[in-house]
Amino acid sequence: MISVQGGDSVDYTISITNKCNLRCSYCYERHLNTEYGCITPEIMKKITDFVNGRGDAGTVYLFGGEPLLYKDEVMFFCENLRAKQIVITTNGTLLDEEFIKWCIDRKVIINMSHDGSECDERGADRELLDANLKLLLKYQPETLVQLVYTKSNLSKLYDNIMYLKGLGVKKVSAAMDAFLVPDDPDSFGDLLREQWEKIAGIQDLFVYELALKKKNIKENKKSSCELCRKKLFINWDGKFYPCIQFQNIPEYRCGDLTVGIEAEKARKAHPDYSMMSERCEGCEIADYCRNSCACRKMATTGTVRNISEAACLEEQVQILTALELLTKEKGG
Ligand code: SF4
Ligand code: SF4
């Protein structure tokens, strides 16, 4: 990795492959139902020239599927890309000590997914995940562990986070299954609230969602989502999309390695990209809500015009929990 200094930066997500060795019930790749493939040496070289030529890379995420199915390709990008930082997002099954050390030497960050004590919904061997996570924590103690919770294990969300803490995790991100549809929204909301209240009380643990909400509330920062301005998804076949959820949807394609980023064309074609959904009209906490995010709208409803009820409830609960934390920090 060669670093880039200063200026407005763009975050790039490079998909190494959409293949994976797990089968998570909530996997967006499986729901996208697209052709499976992986990056080629020719595309790798072109992506590297493209990103380095622009000279604006902030964080580059090396993503999948499971990117470590193609470790050599991941290592190529780590060695040759010019970026402020490089982050590999892995399910952890293929990690080994030699590779972790190699990344640490080059200041490449590894984020690992792990859902806690039960991994049945992923088809994963929990003992293997636990062992590899402990190994990763040994070299990278601040590893961000990404957990997904579903309808069936929401009642154990707090327990699963505590399970990860018990393995030595200091930083966690807990995201809801994007496809979740509650049977009874009221009791679902109550359960969400109960779990997030308990999570907020955990000592010595960084919880990404709450930290971000607190920051946005404190800074009075409205969340905004702008097509092809601050981030770009580069697919393993060299085609560009605004974000992960749009991969392989032709109408959202915004360029490729030959024509470059066609941002203006894409913005004109999709004026509704960052609109709030109808359900949000008059919502008092809309400024703190991230549900104008096109990727999230697409993930939860399959359109950029609406957000799911479950995602709305999750936002309400997290904003309320963050506000309570801020009040407590201020002493009442
Ligand atoms: S580890 Fe990630 S890419 Fe693999 S099946 Fe699970 S969600 Fe999908
Ligand atoms: S909390 Fe719900 S209603 Fe309010 S802005 Fe967010 S998604 Fe819309």
mmCIF file of C-alpha atoms and ligand atoms in Angstrom:
data_model
loop_
_atom_site.group_PDB
_atom_site.id
_atom_site.type_symbol
_atom_site.label_atom_id
_atom_site.label_comp_id
_atom_site.label_asym_id
_atom_site.label_seq_id
_atom_site.Cartn_x
_atom_site.Cartn_y
_atom_site.Cartn_z
ATOM 1 C CA MET A 1 0.000 0.000 0.000
ATOM 2 C CA ILE A 2 1.330 3.434 -0.965
ATOM 3 C CA SER A 3 -0.345 6.295 0.855
ATOM 4 C CA VAL A 4 -2.216 9.239 -0.574
ATOM 5 C CA GLN A 5 -2.090 12.613 1.195
ATOM 6 C CA GLY A 6 -4.830 15.192 1.812
ATOM 7 C CA GLY A 7 -7.633 16.442 -0.490
ATOM 8 C CA ASP A 8 -11.165 15.152 -1.048
ATOM 9 C CA SER A 9 -11.022 11.425 -1.146
ATOM 10 C CA VAL A 10 -13.186 8.685 -2.591
ATOM 11 C CA ASP A 11 -13.734 5.308 -0.923
ATOM 12 C CA TYR A 12 -13.537 2.416 -3.353
ATOM 13 C CA THR A 13 -14.981 -1.029 -2.765
ATOM 14 C CA ILE A 14 -13.369 -3.598 -5.019
ATOM 15 C CA SER A 15 -15.158 -6.907 -5.335
ATOM 16 C CA ILE A 16 -12.565 -9.661 -5.734
ATOM 17 C CA THR A 17 -15.301 -12.226 -6.263
ATOM 18 C CA ASN A 18 -18.938 -12.801 -5.412
ATOM 19 C CA LYS A 19 -18.252 -16.471 -4.618
ATOM 20 C CA CYS A 20 -18.140 -17.574 -0.998
ATOM 21 C CA ASN A 21 -17.455 -20.694 1.059
ATOM 22 C CA LEU A 22 -20.285 -19.926 3.512
ATOM 23 C CA ARG A 23 -24.037 -19.703 2.920
ATOM 24 C CA CYS A 24 -25.407 -17.047 5.267
ATOM 25 C CA SER A 25 -29.204 -16.899 5.128
ATOM 26 C CA TYR A 26 -29.048 -13.107 4.947
ATOM 27 C CA CYS A 27 -26.335 -12.839 2.282
ATOM 28 C CA TYR A 28 -26.988 -9.995 -0.154
ATOM 29 C CA GLU A 29 -24.950 -11.776 -2.840
ATOM 30 C CA ARG A 30 -27.249 -14.768 -2.776
ATOM 31 C CA HIS A 31 -30.293 -12.557 -2.977
ATOM 32 C CA LEU A 32 -28.860 -10.625 -5.911
ATOM 33 C CA ASN A 33 -29.064 -13.862 -7.845
ATOM 34 C CA THR A 34 -26.344 -12.945 -10.327
ATOM 35 C CA GLU A 35 -23.662 -14.850 -12.172
ATOM 36 C CA TYR A 36 -20.708 -15.944 -9.996
ATOM 37 C CA GLY A 37 -17.175 -15.015 -10.987
ATOM 38 C CA CYS A 38 -13.849 -13.569 -9.869
ATOM 39 C CA ILE A 39 -11.381 -10.921 -10.874
ATOM 40 C CA THR A 40 -8.765 -11.645 -13.590
ATOM 41 C CA PRO A 41 -5.109 -10.465 -13.729
ATOM 42 C CA GLU A 42 -5.975 -8.111 -16.597
ATOM 43 C CA ILE A 43 -8.841 -6.452 -14.681
ATOM 44 C CA MET A 44 -6.676 -6.238 -11.534
ATOM 45 C CA LYS A 45 -4.017 -4.323 -13.397
ATOM 46 C CA LYS A 46 -6.590 -1.994 -14.996
ATOM 47 C CA ILE A 47 -8.311 -1.292 -11.651
ATOM 48 C CA THR A 48 -4.975 -0.489 -10.019
ATOM 49 C CA ASP A 49 -4.008 1.880 -12.863
ATOM 50 C CA PHE A 50 -7.443 3.507 -12.717
ATOM 51 C CA VAL A 51 -7.477 4.099 -8.938
ATOM 52 C CA ASN A 52 -3.824 5.174 -8.788
ATOM 53 C CA GLY A 53 -4.305 7.415 -11.828
ATOM 54 C CA ARG A 54 -7.097 9.295 -10.044
ATOM 55 C CA GLY A 55 -4.919 9.624 -6.937
ATOM 56 C CA ASP A 56 -7.928 10.187 -4.679
ATOM 57 C CA ALA A 57 -8.369 6.878 -2.849
ATOM 58 C CA GLY A 58 -9.334 7.250 0.795
ATOM 59 C CA THR A 59 -10.220 3.804 2.065
ATOM 60 C CA VAL A 60 -10.175 0.890 -0.341
ATOM 61 C CA TYR A 61 -12.287 -2.060 0.788
ATOM 62 C CA LEU A 62 -11.338 -5.434 -0.656
ATOM 63 C CA PHE A 63 -14.620 -7.253 -0.628
ATOM 64 C CA GLY A 64 -16.551 -10.321 -1.700
ATOM 65 C CA GLY A 65 -18.206 -12.810 -1.519
ATOM 66 C CA GLU A 66 -15.204 -14.052 0.364
ATOM 67 C CA PRO A 67 -12.120 -12.182 -0.903
ATOM 68 C CA LEU A 68 -9.632 -14.581 0.720
ATOM 69 C CA LEU A 69 -10.705 -17.318 -1.687
ATOM 70 C CA TYR A 70 -8.271 -15.354 -3.892
ATOM 71 C CA LYS A 71 -5.481 -14.394 -1.501
ATOM 72 C CA ASP A 72 -2.890 -13.705 -4.218
ATOM 73 C CA GLU A 73 -5.219 -11.204 -5.831
ATOM 74 C CA VAL A 74 -5.898 -9.531 -2.471
ATOM 75 C CA MET A 75 -2.146 -9.311 -1.848
ATOM 76 C CA PHE A 76 -1.599 -7.789 -5.290
ATOM 77 C CA PHE A 77 -3.977 -4.932 -4.475
ATOM 78 C CA CYS A 78 -2.460 -4.431 -1.019
ATOM 79 C CA GLU A 79 0.989 -4.103 -2.561
ATOM 80 C CA ASN A 80 0.099 -1.918 -5.530
ATOM 81 C CA LEU A 81 -2.805 0.367 -4.691
ATOM 82 C CA ARG A 82 -2.210 3.955 -3.608
ATOM 83 C CA ALA A 83 -4.690 4.645 -0.810
ATOM 84 C CA LYS A 84 -4.896 6.152 2.666
ATOM 85 C CA GLN A 85 -5.884 2.761 4.001
ATOM 86 C CA ILE A 86 -6.851 -0.676 2.782
ATOM 87 C CA VAL A 87 -9.430 -2.809 4.563
ATOM 88 C CA ILE A 88 -10.106 -6.471 3.864
ATOM 89 C CA THR A 89 -13.583 -7.677 4.839
ATOM 90 C CA THR A 90 -13.520 -11.425 5.428
ATOM 91 C CA ASN A 91 -15.650 -14.138 6.987
ATOM 92 C CA GLY A 92 -12.459 -15.285 8.708
ATOM 93 C CA THR A 93 -12.576 -18.941 7.692
ATOM 94 C CA LEU A 94 -9.432 -18.725 5.519
ATOM 95 C CA LEU A 95 -7.283 -16.566 7.788
ATOM 96 C CA ASP A 96 -3.907 -17.907 8.863
ATOM 97 C CA GLU A 97 -1.048 -16.488 10.921
ATOM 98 C CA GLU A 98 1.275 -15.908 7.992
ATOM 99 C CA PHE A 99 -1.323 -13.890 6.091
ATOM 100 C CA ILE A 100 -2.322 -11.857 9.156
ATOM 101 C CA LYS A 101 1.328 -10.967 9.830
ATOM 102 C CA TRP A 102 1.782 -10.036 6.178
ATOM 103 C CA CYS A 103 -1.155 -7.610 6.450
ATOM 104 C CA ILE A 104 0.022 -6.146 9.759
ATOM 105 C CA ASP A 105 3.477 -5.456 8.257
ATOM 106 C CA ARG A 106 1.801 -3.434 5.517
ATOM 107 C CA LYS A 107 -0.735 -1.703 7.815
ATOM 108 C CA VAL A 108 -3.584 -3.399 5.983
ATOM 109 C CA ILE A 109 -6.672 -3.670 8.212
ATOM 110 C CA ILE A 110 -8.738 -6.848 8.451
ATOM 111 C CA ASN A 111 -12.435 -6.699 9.436
ATOM 112 C CA MET A 112 -13.976 -10.059 10.257
ATOM 113 C CA SER A 113 -17.598 -11.173 10.410
ATOM 114 C CA HIS A 114 -18.760 -13.397 13.269
ATOM 115 C CA ASP A 115 -22.352 -13.694 14.505
ATOM 116 C CA GLY A 116 -21.616 -14.974 18.017
ATOM 117 C CA SER A 117 -22.427 -18.223 19.722
ATOM 118 C CA GLU A 118 -24.637 -19.659 16.983
ATOM 119 C CA CYS A 119 -23.444 -19.776 13.409
ATOM 120 C CA ASP A 120 -26.072 -22.151 12.005
ATOM 121 C CA GLU A 121 -27.550 -19.488 9.738
ATOM 122 C CA ARG A 122 -24.165 -19.205 8.034
ATOM 123 C CA GLY A 123 -23.190 -22.827 7.640
ATOM 124 C CA ALA A 124 -20.013 -21.929 9.543
ATOM 125 C CA ASP A 125 -17.918 -23.915 12.016
ATOM 126 C CA ARG A 126 -18.033 -21.771 15.162
ATOM 127 C CA GLU A 127 -14.891 -23.290 16.651
ATOM 128 C CA LEU A 128 -12.923 -22.389 13.527
ATOM 129 C CA LEU A 129 -14.287 -18.831 13.557
ATOM 130 C CA ASP A 130 -13.486 -18.454 17.270
ATOM 131 C CA ALA A 131 -9.920 -19.720 16.785
ATOM 132 C CA ASN A 132 -9.261 -17.491 13.771
ATOM 133 C CA LEU A 133 -10.768 -14.462 15.477
ATOM 134 C CA LYS A 134 -8.539 -14.977 18.530
ATOM 135 C CA LEU A 135 -5.520 -15.269 16.241
ATOM 136 C CA LEU A 136 -6.488 -12.055 14.465
ATOM 137 C CA LEU A 137 -7.029 -10.241 17.781
ATOM 138 C CA LYS A 138 -3.548 -11.303 18.889
ATOM 139 C CA TYR A 139 -2.012 -9.249 16.065
ATOM 140 C CA GLN A 140 -4.788 -6.681 15.576
ATOM 141 C CA PRO A 141 -6.445 -6.116 18.987
ATOM 142 C CA GLU A 142 -8.741 -3.390 17.640
ATOM 143 C CA THR A 143 -10.308 -5.625 14.984
ATOM 144 C CA LEU A 144 -13.817 -4.530 14.038
ATOM 145 C CA VAL A 145 -16.064 -7.587 14.198
ATOM 146 C CA GLN A 146 -19.177 -7.388 12.058
ATOM 147 C CA LEU A 147 -22.233 -9.247 13.275
ATOM 148 C CA VAL A 148 -25.579 -9.663 11.520
ATOM 149 C CA TYR A 149 -28.722 -10.357 13.512
ATOM 150 C CA THR A 150 -31.852 -11.920 12.119
ATOM 151 C CA LYS A 151 -35.468 -12.358 13.176
ATOM 152 C CA SER A 152 -34.674 -15.720 14.739
ATOM 153 C CA ASN A 153 -31.751 -14.565 16.882
ATOM 154 C CA LEU A 154 -32.714 -10.968 17.706
ATOM 155 C CA SER A 155 -33.597 -12.037 21.267
ATOM 156 C CA LYS A 156 -29.970 -13.158 21.676
ATOM 157 C CA LEU A 157 -28.315 -10.087 20.169
ATOM 158 C CA TYR A 158 -26.951 -8.861 23.491
ATOM 159 C CA ASP A 159 -25.781 -12.389 24.415
ATOM 160 C CA ASN A 160 -24.031 -12.784 21.069
ATOM 161 C CA ILE A 161 -22.235 -9.469 21.471
ATOM 162 C CA MET A 162 -21.171 -10.514 24.967
ATOM 163 C CA TYR A 163 -19.946 -13.794 23.494
ATOM 164 C CA LEU A 164 -17.683 -11.849 21.116
ATOM 165 C CA LYS A 165 -16.525 -9.646 23.983
ATOM 166 C CA GLY A 166 -15.642 -12.823 25.851
ATOM 167 C CA LEU A 167 -13.338 -13.759 22.958
ATOM 168 C CA GLY A 168 -11.506 -10.464 23.457
ATOM 169 C CA VAL A 169 -13.334 -8.272 20.923
ATOM 170 C CA LYS A 170 -13.188 -4.526 21.629
ATOM 171 C CA LYS A 171 -15.002 -3.166 18.577
ATOM 172 C CA VAL A 172 -18.217 -4.503 17.154
ATOM 173 C CA SER A 173 -20.748 -3.554 14.509
ATOM 174 C CA ALA A 174 -24.219 -5.114 14.648
ATOM 175 C CA ALA A 175 -26.324 -4.895 11.496
ATOM 176 C CA MET A 176 -29.824 -6.187 10.991
ATOM 177 C CA ASP A 177 -30.620 -8.702 8.264
ATOM 178 C CA ALA A 178 -31.709 -6.383 5.447
ATOM 179 C CA PHE A 179 -34.486 -8.743 4.362
ATOM 180 C CA LEU A 180 -36.089 -8.940 7.797
ATOM 181 C CA VAL A 181 -39.872 -8.546 7.875
ATOM 182 C CA PRO A 182 -41.308 -8.493 11.422
ATOM 183 C CA ASP A 183 -44.367 -10.645 12.147
ATOM 184 C CA ASP A 184 -45.626 -8.095 14.642
ATOM 185 C CA PRO A 185 -43.937 -4.667 14.325
ATOM 186 C CA ASP A 186 -44.893 -3.587 17.862
ATOM 187 C CA SER A 187 -43.386 -6.545 19.687
ATOM 188 C CA PHE A 188 -40.444 -6.505 17.255
ATOM 189 C CA GLY A 189 -39.818 -2.842 18.138
ATOM 190 C CA ASP A 190 -40.028 -3.650 21.870
ATOM 191 C CA LEU A 191 -37.539 -6.485 21.542
ATOM 192 C CA LEU A 192 -35.172 -4.312 19.491
ATOM 193 C CA ARG A 193 -35.367 -1.620 22.133
ATOM 194 C CA GLU A 194 -34.720 -4.079 24.966
ATOM 195 C CA GLN A 195 -31.659 -5.518 23.202
ATOM 196 C CA TRP A 196 -30.129 -2.149 22.227
ATOM 197 C CA GLU A 197 -30.666 -0.746 25.722
ATOM 198 C CA LYS A 198 -28.687 -3.666 27.122
ATOM 199 C CA ILE A 199 -25.981 -3.256 24.470
ATOM 200 C CA ALA A 200 -25.646 0.441 25.342
ATOM 201 C CA GLY A 201 -24.837 -0.576 28.916
ATOM 202 C CA ILE A 202 -21.866 -2.793 27.993
ATOM 203 C CA GLN A 203 -18.653 -1.359 29.401
ATOM 204 C CA ASP A 204 -15.356 -1.191 27.472
ATOM 205 C CA LEU A 205 -16.845 -2.031 24.114
ATOM 206 C CA PHE A 206 -17.011 0.198 21.024
ATOM 207 C CA VAL A 207 -20.338 -0.315 19.253
ATOM 208 C CA TYR A 208 -20.090 1.231 15.815
ATOM 209 C CA GLU A 209 -23.811 2.003 15.312
ATOM 210 C CA LEU A 210 -24.198 3.819 18.637
ATOM 211 C CA ALA A 211 -20.892 5.665 18.297
ATOM 212 C CA LEU A 212 -21.864 6.914 14.844
ATOM 213 C CA LYS A 213 -25.327 8.015 15.959
ATOM 214 C CA LYS A 214 -23.873 9.868 18.951
ATOM 215 C CA LYS A 215 -21.361 11.615 16.721
ATOM 216 C CA ASN A 216 -24.009 12.678 14.196
ATOM 217 C CA ILE A 217 -26.336 13.957 16.926
ATOM 218 C CA LYS A 218 -23.543 15.864 18.687
ATOM 219 C CA GLU A 219 -22.308 17.433 15.475
ATOM 220 C CA ASN A 220 -25.857 17.942 14.226
ATOM 221 C CA LYS A 221 -24.702 16.249 11.064
ATOM 222 C CA LYS A 222 -27.343 15.301 8.544
ATOM 223 C CA SER A 223 -26.567 12.022 6.848
ATOM 224 C CA SER A 224 -26.373 12.393 3.102
ATOM 225 C CA CYS A 225 -25.908 10.023 0.226
ATOM 226 C CA GLU A 226 -24.564 11.319 -3.067
ATOM 227 C CA LEU A 227 -24.318 9.177 -6.127
ATOM 228 C CA CYS A 228 -20.692 8.525 -7.168
ATOM 229 C CA ARG A 229 -19.323 11.449 -5.165
ATOM 230 C CA LYS A 230 -17.665 9.862 -2.180
ATOM 231 C CA LYS A 231 -17.735 6.184 -2.976
ATOM 232 C CA LEU A 232 -17.655 3.768 -5.854
ATOM 233 C CA PHE A 233 -18.155 0.033 -6.166
ATOM 234 C CA ILE A 234 -15.921 -1.697 -8.716
ATOM 235 C CA ASN A 235 -17.141 -5.143 -9.625
ATOM 236 C CA TRP A 236 -14.826 -8.085 -10.337
ATOM 237 C CA ASP A 237 -15.710 -7.730 -14.033
ATOM 238 C CA GLY A 238 -14.497 -4.091 -14.106
ATOM 239 C CA LYS A 239 -17.936 -2.450 -14.189
ATOM 240 C CA PHE A 240 -18.760 0.442 -11.859
ATOM 241 C CA TYR A 241 -21.830 0.851 -9.643
ATOM 242 C CA PRO A 242 -22.595 3.505 -7.014
ATOM 243 C CA CYS A 243 -22.642 1.032 -4.134
ATOM 244 C CA ILE A 244 -22.643 -2.663 -3.271
ATOM 245 C CA GLN A 245 -26.387 -3.212 -3.496
ATOM 246 C CA PHE A 246 -26.490 -1.977 -7.093
ATOM 247 C CA GLN A 247 -23.958 -4.394 -8.518
ATOM 248 C CA ASN A 248 -25.087 -6.007 -11.730
ATOM 249 C CA ILE A 249 -28.207 -3.836 -12.030
ATOM 250 C CA PRO A 250 -27.642 -2.403 -15.545
ATOM 251 C CA GLU A 251 -29.749 0.745 -15.054
ATOM 252 C CA TYR A 252 -27.511 1.775 -12.118
ATOM 253 C CA ARG A 253 -24.222 1.121 -13.848
ATOM 254 C CA CYS A 254 -22.131 4.290 -13.728
ATOM 255 C CA GLY A 255 -19.196 3.530 -15.984
ATOM 256 C CA ASP A 256 -16.396 1.025 -16.304
ATOM 257 C CA LEU A 257 -12.632 0.792 -16.662
ATOM 258 C CA THR A 258 -12.765 2.019 -20.255
ATOM 259 C CA VAL A 259 -15.103 5.036 -20.052
ATOM 260 C CA GLY A 260 -14.374 5.979 -16.416
ATOM 261 C CA ILE A 261 -16.976 7.195 -13.901
ATOM 262 C CA GLU A 262 -20.140 8.493 -15.576
ATOM 263 C CA ALA A 263 -21.372 10.321 -12.502
ATOM 264 C CA GLU A 264 -23.429 13.104 -14.125
ATOM 265 C CA LYS A 265 -25.227 10.676 -16.407
ATOM 266 C CA ALA A 266 -26.087 8.455 -13.428
ATOM 267 C CA ARG A 267 -27.256 11.396 -11.307
ATOM 268 C CA LYS A 268 -29.557 12.626 -14.079
ATOM 269 C CA ALA A 269 -30.956 9.143 -14.569
ATOM 270 C CA HIS A 270 -31.658 8.671 -10.851
ATOM 271 C CA PRO A 271 -32.843 11.914 -9.242
ATOM 272 C CA ASP A 272 -34.622 9.820 -6.587
ATOM 273 C CA TYR A 273 -31.359 8.188 -5.453
ATOM 274 C CA SER A 274 -31.057 9.966 -2.105
ATOM 275 C CA MET A 275 -34.712 10.874 -1.487
ATOM 276 C CA MET A 276 -36.371 10.025 1.821
ATOM 277 C CA SER A 277 -39.219 7.581 1.565
ATOM 278 C CA GLU A 278 -42.833 8.704 1.961
ATOM 279 C CA ARG A 279 -43.013 7.176 5.417
ATOM 280 C CA CYS A 280 -40.387 9.711 6.576
ATOM 281 C CA GLU A 281 -42.393 12.874 5.855
ATOM 282 C CA GLY A 282 -42.560 14.922 9.047
ATOM 283 C CA CYS A 283 -40.395 12.486 11.029
ATOM 284 C CA GLU A 284 -38.759 14.459 13.826
ATOM 285 C CA ILE A 285 -35.597 12.399 13.884
ATOM 286 C CA ALA A 286 -35.109 12.302 10.115
ATOM 287 C CA ASP A 287 -31.900 14.356 10.337
ATOM 288 C CA TYR A 288 -30.192 11.607 12.332
ATOM 289 C CA CYS A 289 -31.568 8.721 10.301
ATOM 290 C CA ARG A 290 -29.427 7.022 7.683
ATOM 291 C CA ASN A 291 -32.411 5.721 5.775
ATOM 292 C CA SER A 292 -32.014 8.099 2.869
ATOM 293 C CA CYS A 293 -28.995 5.919 2.048
ATOM 294 C CA ALA A 294 -29.770 4.492 -1.381
ATOM 295 C CA CYS A 295 -27.848 1.299 -0.696
ATOM 296 C CA ARG A 296 -29.896 0.645 2.436
ATOM 297 C CA LYS A 297 -33.201 1.440 0.728
ATOM 298 C CA MET A 298 -32.260 -0.923 -2.098
ATOM 299 C CA ALA A 299 -31.168 -3.650 0.314
ATOM 300 C CA THR A 300 -34.323 -3.542 2.390
ATOM 301 C CA THR A 301 -37.023 -2.948 -0.256
ATOM 302 C CA GLY A 302 -35.449 -3.444 -3.702
ATOM 303 C CA THR A 303 -36.108 0.197 -4.640
ATOM 304 C CA VAL A 304 -34.487 3.572 -3.871
ATOM 305 C CA ARG A 305 -37.887 5.099 -3.082
ATOM 306 C CA ASN A 306 -38.717 3.240 0.083
ATOM 307 C CA ILE A 307 -37.251 1.869 3.289
ATOM 308 C CA SER A 308 -38.484 -1.208 5.127
ATOM 309 C CA GLU A 309 -40.470 -1.012 8.326
ATOM 310 C CA ALA A 310 -37.832 -3.053 10.159
ATOM 311 C CA ALA A 311 -35.051 -0.662 9.087
ATOM 312 C CA CYS A 312 -37.164 2.311 10.213
ATOM 313 C CA LEU A 313 -37.746 0.702 13.629
ATOM 314 C CA GLU A 314 -34.040 -0.061 13.949
ATOM 315 C CA GLU A 315 -33.188 3.585 13.283
ATOM 316 C CA GLN A 316 -35.746 4.813 15.817
ATOM 317 C CA VAL A 317 -34.380 2.487 18.487
ATOM 318 C CA GLN A 318 -30.725 3.314 17.823
ATOM 319 C CA ILE A 319 -31.337 7.076 17.738
ATOM 320 C CA LEU A 320 -33.306 6.923 20.982
ATOM 321 C CA THR A 321 -30.614 4.797 22.623
ATOM 322 C CA ALA A 322 -27.868 7.172 21.461
ATOM 323 C CA LEU A 323 -29.819 10.189 22.767
ATOM 324 C CA GLU A 324 -30.173 8.497 26.162
ATOM 325 C CA LEU A 325 -26.451 7.771 26.256
ATOM 326 C CA LEU A 326 -25.662 11.405 25.469
ATOM 327 C CA THR A 327 -28.052 12.588 28.184
ATOM 328 C CA LYS A 328 -26.390 10.274 30.711
ATOM 329 C CA GLU A 329 -22.935 11.477 29.668
ATOM 330 C CA LYS A 330 -24.069 15.050 30.266
ATOM 331 C CA GLY A 331 -25.192 14.030 33.748
ATOM 332 C CA GLY A 332 -28.959 13.856 33.263
HETATM 333 S S1 SF4 B 1 -19.777 -14.626 4.472
HETATM 334 FE FE1 SF4 B 1 -20.556 -12.798 3.449
HETATM 335 S S2 SF4 B 1 -20.439 -13.250 1.252
HETATM 336 FE FE2 SF4 B 1 -20.251 -15.194 2.369
HETATM 337 S S3 SF4 B 1 -22.335 -16.043 2.414
HETATM 338 FE FE3 SF4 B 1 -22.005 -14.861 4.313
HETATM 339 S S4 SF4 B 1 -22.754 -12.785 3.877
HETATM 340 FE FE4 SF4 B 1 -22.473 -13.843 1.902
HETATM 341 S S1 SF4 B 2 -36.790 6.903 11.604
HETATM 342 FE FE1 SF4 B 2 -38.117 5.932 10.063
HETATM 343 S S2 SF4 B 2 -39.625 7.490 9.525
HETATM 344 FE FE2 SF4 B 2 -37.924 8.544 10.552
HETATM 345 S S3 SF4 B 2 -36.569 9.207 8.895
HETATM 346 FE FE3 SF4 B 2 -35.845 7.213 9.611
HETATM 347 S S4 SF4 B 2 -36.844 5.705 8.257
HETATM 348 FE FE4 SF4 B 2 -37.935 7.634 8.068
#
